[in-house]
PDB file of C-alpha atoms in Angstrom:
ATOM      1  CA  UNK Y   1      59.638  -6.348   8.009  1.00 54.00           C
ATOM      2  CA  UNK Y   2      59.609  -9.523  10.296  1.00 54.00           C
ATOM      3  CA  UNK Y   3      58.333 -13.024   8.685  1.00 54.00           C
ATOM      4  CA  UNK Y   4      55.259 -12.746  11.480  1.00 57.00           C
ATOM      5  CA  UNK Y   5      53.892  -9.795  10.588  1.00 56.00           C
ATOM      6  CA  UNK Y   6      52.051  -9.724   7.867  1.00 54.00           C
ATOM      7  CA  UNK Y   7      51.198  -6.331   6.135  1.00 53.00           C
ATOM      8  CA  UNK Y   8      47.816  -4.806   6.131  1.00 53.00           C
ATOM      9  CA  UNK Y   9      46.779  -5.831   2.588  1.00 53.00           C
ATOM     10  CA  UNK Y  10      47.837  -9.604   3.483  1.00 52.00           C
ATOM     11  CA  UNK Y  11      46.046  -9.180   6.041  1.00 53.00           C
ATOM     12  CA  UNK Y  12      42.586  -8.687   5.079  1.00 52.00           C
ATOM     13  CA  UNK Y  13      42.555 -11.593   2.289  1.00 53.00           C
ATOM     14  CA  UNK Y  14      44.116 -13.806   3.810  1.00 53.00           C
ATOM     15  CA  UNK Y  15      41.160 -15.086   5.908  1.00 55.00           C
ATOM     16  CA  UNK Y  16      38.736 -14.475   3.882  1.00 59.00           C
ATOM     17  CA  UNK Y  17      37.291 -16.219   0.801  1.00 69.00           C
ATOM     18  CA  UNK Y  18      34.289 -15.013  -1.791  1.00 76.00           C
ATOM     19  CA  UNK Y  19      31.104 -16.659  -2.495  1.00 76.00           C
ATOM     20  CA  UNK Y  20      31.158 -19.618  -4.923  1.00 85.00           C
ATOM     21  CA  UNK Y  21      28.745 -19.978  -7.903  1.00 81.00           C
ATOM     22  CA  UNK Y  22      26.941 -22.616  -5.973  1.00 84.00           C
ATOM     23  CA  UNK Y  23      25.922 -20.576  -3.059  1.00 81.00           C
ATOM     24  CA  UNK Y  24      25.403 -17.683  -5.074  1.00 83.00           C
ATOM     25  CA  UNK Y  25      22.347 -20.053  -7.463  1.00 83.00           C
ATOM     26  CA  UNK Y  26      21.286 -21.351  -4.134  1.00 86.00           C
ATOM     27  CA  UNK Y  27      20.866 -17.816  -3.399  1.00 86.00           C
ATOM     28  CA  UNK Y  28      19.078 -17.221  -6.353  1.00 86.00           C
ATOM     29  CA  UNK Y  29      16.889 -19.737  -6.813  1.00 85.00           C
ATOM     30  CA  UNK Y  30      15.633 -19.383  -3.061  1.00 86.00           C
ATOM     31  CA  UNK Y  31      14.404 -15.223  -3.954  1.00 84.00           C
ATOM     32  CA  UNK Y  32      13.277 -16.815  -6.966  1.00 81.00           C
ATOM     33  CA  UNK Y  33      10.770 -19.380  -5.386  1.00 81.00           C
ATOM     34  CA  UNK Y  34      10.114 -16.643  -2.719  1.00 79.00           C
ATOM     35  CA  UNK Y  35       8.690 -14.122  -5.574  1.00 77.00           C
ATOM     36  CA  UNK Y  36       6.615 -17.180  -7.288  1.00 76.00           C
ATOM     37  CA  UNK Y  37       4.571 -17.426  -4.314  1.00 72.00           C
ATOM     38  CA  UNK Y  38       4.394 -13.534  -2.917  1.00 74.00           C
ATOM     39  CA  UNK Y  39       4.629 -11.022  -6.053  1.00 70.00           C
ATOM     40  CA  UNK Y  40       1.206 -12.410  -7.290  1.00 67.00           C
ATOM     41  CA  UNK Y  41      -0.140 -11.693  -3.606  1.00 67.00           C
ATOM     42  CA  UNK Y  42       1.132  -8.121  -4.097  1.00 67.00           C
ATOM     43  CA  UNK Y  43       0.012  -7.518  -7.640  1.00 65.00           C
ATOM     44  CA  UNK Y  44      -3.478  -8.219  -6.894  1.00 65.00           C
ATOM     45  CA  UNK Y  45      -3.714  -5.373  -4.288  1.00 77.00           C
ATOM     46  CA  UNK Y  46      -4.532  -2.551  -6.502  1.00 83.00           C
ATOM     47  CA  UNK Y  47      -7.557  -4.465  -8.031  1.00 83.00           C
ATOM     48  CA  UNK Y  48      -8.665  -5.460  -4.634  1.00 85.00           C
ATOM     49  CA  UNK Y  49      -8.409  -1.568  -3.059  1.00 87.00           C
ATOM     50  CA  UNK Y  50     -10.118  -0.450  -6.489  1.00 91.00           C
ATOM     51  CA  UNK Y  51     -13.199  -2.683  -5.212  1.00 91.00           C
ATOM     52  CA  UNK Y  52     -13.048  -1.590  -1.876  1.00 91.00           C
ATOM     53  CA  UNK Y  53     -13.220   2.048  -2.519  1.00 93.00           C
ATOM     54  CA  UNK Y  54     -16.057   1.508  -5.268  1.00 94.00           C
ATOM     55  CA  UNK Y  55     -17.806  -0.213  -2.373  1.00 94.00           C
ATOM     56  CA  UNK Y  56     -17.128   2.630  -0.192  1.00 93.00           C
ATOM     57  CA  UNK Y  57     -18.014   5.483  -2.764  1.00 94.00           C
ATOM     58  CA  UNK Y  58     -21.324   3.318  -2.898  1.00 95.00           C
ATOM     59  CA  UNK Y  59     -22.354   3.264   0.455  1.00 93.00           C
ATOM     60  CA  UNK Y  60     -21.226   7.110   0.793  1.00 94.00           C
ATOM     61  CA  UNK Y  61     -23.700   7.223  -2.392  1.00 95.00           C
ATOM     62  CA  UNK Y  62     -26.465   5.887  -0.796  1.00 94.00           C
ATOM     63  CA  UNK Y  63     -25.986   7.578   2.298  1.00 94.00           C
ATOM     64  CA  UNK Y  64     -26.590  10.849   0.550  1.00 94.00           C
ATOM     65  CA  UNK Y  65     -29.784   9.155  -0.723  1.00 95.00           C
ATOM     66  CA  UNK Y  66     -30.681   8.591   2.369  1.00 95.00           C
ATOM     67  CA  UNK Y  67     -30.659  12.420   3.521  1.00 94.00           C
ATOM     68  CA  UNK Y  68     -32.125  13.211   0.277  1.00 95.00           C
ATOM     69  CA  UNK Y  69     -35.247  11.199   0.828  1.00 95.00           C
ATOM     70  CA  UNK Y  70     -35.356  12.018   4.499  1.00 94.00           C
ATOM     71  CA  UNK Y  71     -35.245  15.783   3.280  1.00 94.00           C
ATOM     72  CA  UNK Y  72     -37.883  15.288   0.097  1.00 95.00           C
ATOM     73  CA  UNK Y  73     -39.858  12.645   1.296  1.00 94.00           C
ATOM     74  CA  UNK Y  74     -38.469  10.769  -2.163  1.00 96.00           C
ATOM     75  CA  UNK Y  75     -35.452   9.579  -3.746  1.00 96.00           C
ATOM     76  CA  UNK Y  76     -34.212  11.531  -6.772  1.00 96.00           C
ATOM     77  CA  UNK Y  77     -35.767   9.982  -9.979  1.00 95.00           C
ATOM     78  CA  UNK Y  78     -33.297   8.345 -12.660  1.00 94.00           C
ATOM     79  CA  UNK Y  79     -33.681  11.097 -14.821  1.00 95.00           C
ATOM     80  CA  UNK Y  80     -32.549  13.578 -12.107  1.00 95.00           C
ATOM     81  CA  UNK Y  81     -29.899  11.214 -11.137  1.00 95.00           C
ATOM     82  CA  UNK Y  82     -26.992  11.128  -8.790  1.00 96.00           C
ATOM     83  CA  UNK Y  83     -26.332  15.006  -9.915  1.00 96.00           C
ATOM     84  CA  UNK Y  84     -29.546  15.482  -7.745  1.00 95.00           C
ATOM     85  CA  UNK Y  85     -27.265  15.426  -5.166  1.00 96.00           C
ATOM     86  CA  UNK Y  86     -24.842  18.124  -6.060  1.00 96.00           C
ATOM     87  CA  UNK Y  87     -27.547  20.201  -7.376  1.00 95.00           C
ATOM     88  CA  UNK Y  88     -31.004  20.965  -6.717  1.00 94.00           C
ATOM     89  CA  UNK Y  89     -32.979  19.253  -9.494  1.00 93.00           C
ATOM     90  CA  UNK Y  90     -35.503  20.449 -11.433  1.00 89.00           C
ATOM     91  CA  UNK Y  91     -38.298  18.228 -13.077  1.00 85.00           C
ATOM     92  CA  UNK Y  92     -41.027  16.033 -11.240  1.00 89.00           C
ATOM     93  CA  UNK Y  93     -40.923  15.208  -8.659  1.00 91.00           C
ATOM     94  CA  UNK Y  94     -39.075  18.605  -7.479  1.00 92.00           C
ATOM     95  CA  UNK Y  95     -37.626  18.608  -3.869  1.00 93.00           C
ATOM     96  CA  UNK Y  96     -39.447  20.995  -1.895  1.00 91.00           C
ATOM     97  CA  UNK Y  97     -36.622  20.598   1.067  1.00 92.00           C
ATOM     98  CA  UNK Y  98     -33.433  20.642  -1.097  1.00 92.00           C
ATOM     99  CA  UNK Y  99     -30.369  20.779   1.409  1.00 92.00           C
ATOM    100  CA  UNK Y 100     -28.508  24.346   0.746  1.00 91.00           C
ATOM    101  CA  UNK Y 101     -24.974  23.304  -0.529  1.00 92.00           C
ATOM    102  CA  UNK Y 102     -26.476  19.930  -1.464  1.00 93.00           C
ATOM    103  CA  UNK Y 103     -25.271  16.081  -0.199  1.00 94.00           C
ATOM    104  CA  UNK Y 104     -22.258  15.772  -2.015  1.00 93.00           C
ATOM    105  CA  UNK Y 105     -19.020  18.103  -3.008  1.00 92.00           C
ATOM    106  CA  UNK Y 106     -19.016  16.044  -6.426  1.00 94.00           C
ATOM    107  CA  UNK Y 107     -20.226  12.908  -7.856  1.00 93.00           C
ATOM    108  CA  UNK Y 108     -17.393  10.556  -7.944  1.00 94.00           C
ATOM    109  CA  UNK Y 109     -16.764   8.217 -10.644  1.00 95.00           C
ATOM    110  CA  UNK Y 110     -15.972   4.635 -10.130  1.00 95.00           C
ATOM    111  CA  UNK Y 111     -12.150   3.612  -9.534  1.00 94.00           C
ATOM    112  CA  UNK Y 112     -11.873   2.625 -13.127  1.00 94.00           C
ATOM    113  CA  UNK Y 113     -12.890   5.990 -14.260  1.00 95.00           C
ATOM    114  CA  UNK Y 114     -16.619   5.443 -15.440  1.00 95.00           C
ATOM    115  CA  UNK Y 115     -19.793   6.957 -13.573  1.00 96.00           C
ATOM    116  CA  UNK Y 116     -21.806   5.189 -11.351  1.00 97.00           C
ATOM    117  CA  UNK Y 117     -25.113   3.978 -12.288  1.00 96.00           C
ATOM    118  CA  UNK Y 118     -28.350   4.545 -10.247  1.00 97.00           C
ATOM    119  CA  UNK Y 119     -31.383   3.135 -11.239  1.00 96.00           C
ATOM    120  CA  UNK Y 120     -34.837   4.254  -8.928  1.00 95.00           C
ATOM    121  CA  UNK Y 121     -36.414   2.197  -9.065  1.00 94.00           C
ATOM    122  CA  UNK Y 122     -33.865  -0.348  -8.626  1.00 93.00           C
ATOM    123  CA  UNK Y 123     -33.591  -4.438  -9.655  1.00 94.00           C
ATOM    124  CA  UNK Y 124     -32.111  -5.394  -6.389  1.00 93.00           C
ATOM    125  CA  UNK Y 125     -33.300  -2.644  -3.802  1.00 94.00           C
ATOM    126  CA  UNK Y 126     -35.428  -0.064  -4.134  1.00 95.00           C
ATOM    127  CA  UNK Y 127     -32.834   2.174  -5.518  1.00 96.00           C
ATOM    128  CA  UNK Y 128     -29.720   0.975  -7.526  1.00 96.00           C
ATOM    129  CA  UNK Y 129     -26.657   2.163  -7.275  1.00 97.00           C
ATOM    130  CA  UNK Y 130     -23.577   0.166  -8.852  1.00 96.00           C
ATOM    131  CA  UNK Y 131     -20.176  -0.089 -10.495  1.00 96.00           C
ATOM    132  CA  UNK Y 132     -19.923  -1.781 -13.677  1.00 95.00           C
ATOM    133  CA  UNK Y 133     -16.304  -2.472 -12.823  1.00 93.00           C
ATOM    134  CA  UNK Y 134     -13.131  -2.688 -14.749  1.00 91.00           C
ATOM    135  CA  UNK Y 135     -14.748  -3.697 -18.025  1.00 92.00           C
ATOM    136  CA  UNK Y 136     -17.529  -0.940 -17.539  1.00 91.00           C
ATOM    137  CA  UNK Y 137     -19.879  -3.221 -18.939  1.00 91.00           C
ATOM    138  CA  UNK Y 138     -23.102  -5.052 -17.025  1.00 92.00           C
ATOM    139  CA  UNK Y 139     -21.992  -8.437 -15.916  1.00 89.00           C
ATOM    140  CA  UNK Y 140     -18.900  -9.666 -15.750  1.00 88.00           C
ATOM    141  CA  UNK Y 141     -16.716 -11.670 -13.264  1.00 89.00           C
ATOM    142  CA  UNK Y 142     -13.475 -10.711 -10.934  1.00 86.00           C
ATOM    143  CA  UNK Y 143     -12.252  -7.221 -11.901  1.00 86.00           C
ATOM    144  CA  UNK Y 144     -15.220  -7.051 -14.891  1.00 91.00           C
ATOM    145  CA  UNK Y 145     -17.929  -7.891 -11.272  1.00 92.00           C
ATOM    146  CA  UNK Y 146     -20.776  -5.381 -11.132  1.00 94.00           C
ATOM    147  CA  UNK Y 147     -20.463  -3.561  -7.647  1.00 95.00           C
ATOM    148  CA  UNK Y 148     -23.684  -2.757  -6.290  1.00 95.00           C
ATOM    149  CA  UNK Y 149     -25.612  -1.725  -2.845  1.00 95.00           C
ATOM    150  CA  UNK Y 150     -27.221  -4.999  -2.836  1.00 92.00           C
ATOM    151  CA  UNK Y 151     -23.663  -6.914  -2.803  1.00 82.00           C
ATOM    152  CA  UNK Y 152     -21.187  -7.299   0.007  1.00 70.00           C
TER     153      UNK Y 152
END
């Protein structure tokens, strides 16, 4: 084998040199003050789409009301509930114009797993129909919020 060539294994190292602990904390520490500022951001997605589709299981809600009331002349009363809309209710006042197959497939319940509330009449509106969020309990604040027809 001649002095200038070199063979293959040679070769390959003899260019090259690995990282040193330095770059590789650098390294570190960078992803680390990347994930301090964005993982939080990402965590806090699921509560946020929890709120949004209570909010939009509301309005769906309501907009069942709606056909309800245009159908019956009333709303259901708070006795006959939200199931008033699944099934034709009986009790006063009874729906003379009950839509065949009713106004919803199902009730949903609230992203957290607990019914929503209706109240007719209502505090806010003249129906009430609300999400006692995470907590499942009236009040609250962030995740715990009430998430009502009357709130944005």
């Amino acid at each position: 084998m001649n002095r200038q060539e070199e063979s293959p294994m040679k070769k390959g190292f003899s260019g090259d040199r690995g990282f040193t602990l330095i770059e590789v904390m650098v390294v570190v520490v960078i992803l680390s003050i990347l994930a301090a500022f964005i993982v939080p951001r990402i965590m806090d997605r699921p509560d946020q789409a929890r709120r949004v589709r209570a909010k939009n299981d509301i309005r769906a809600i309501e907009s069942a009301l709606q056909l309800y009331r245009l159908d019956n002349g009333f709303y259901p009363s708070a006795e006959q509930g939200l199931a008033a809309l699944v099934n034709k209710p009986s009790g006063d006042p009874e729906p003379k114009n009950w839509k065949e197959g009713g106004y919803l497939e199902e009730i949903p319940r609230d992203p957290w797993g607990n019914p929503y509330v209706y109240l007719n009449p209502g505090i806010h509106k003249k129906i009430d129909i609300m999400s006692l969020g995470a907590d499942g309990r009236p009040g609250g604040s962030g995740n715990d919020a009430d998430i009502g027809n009357w709130t944005d």
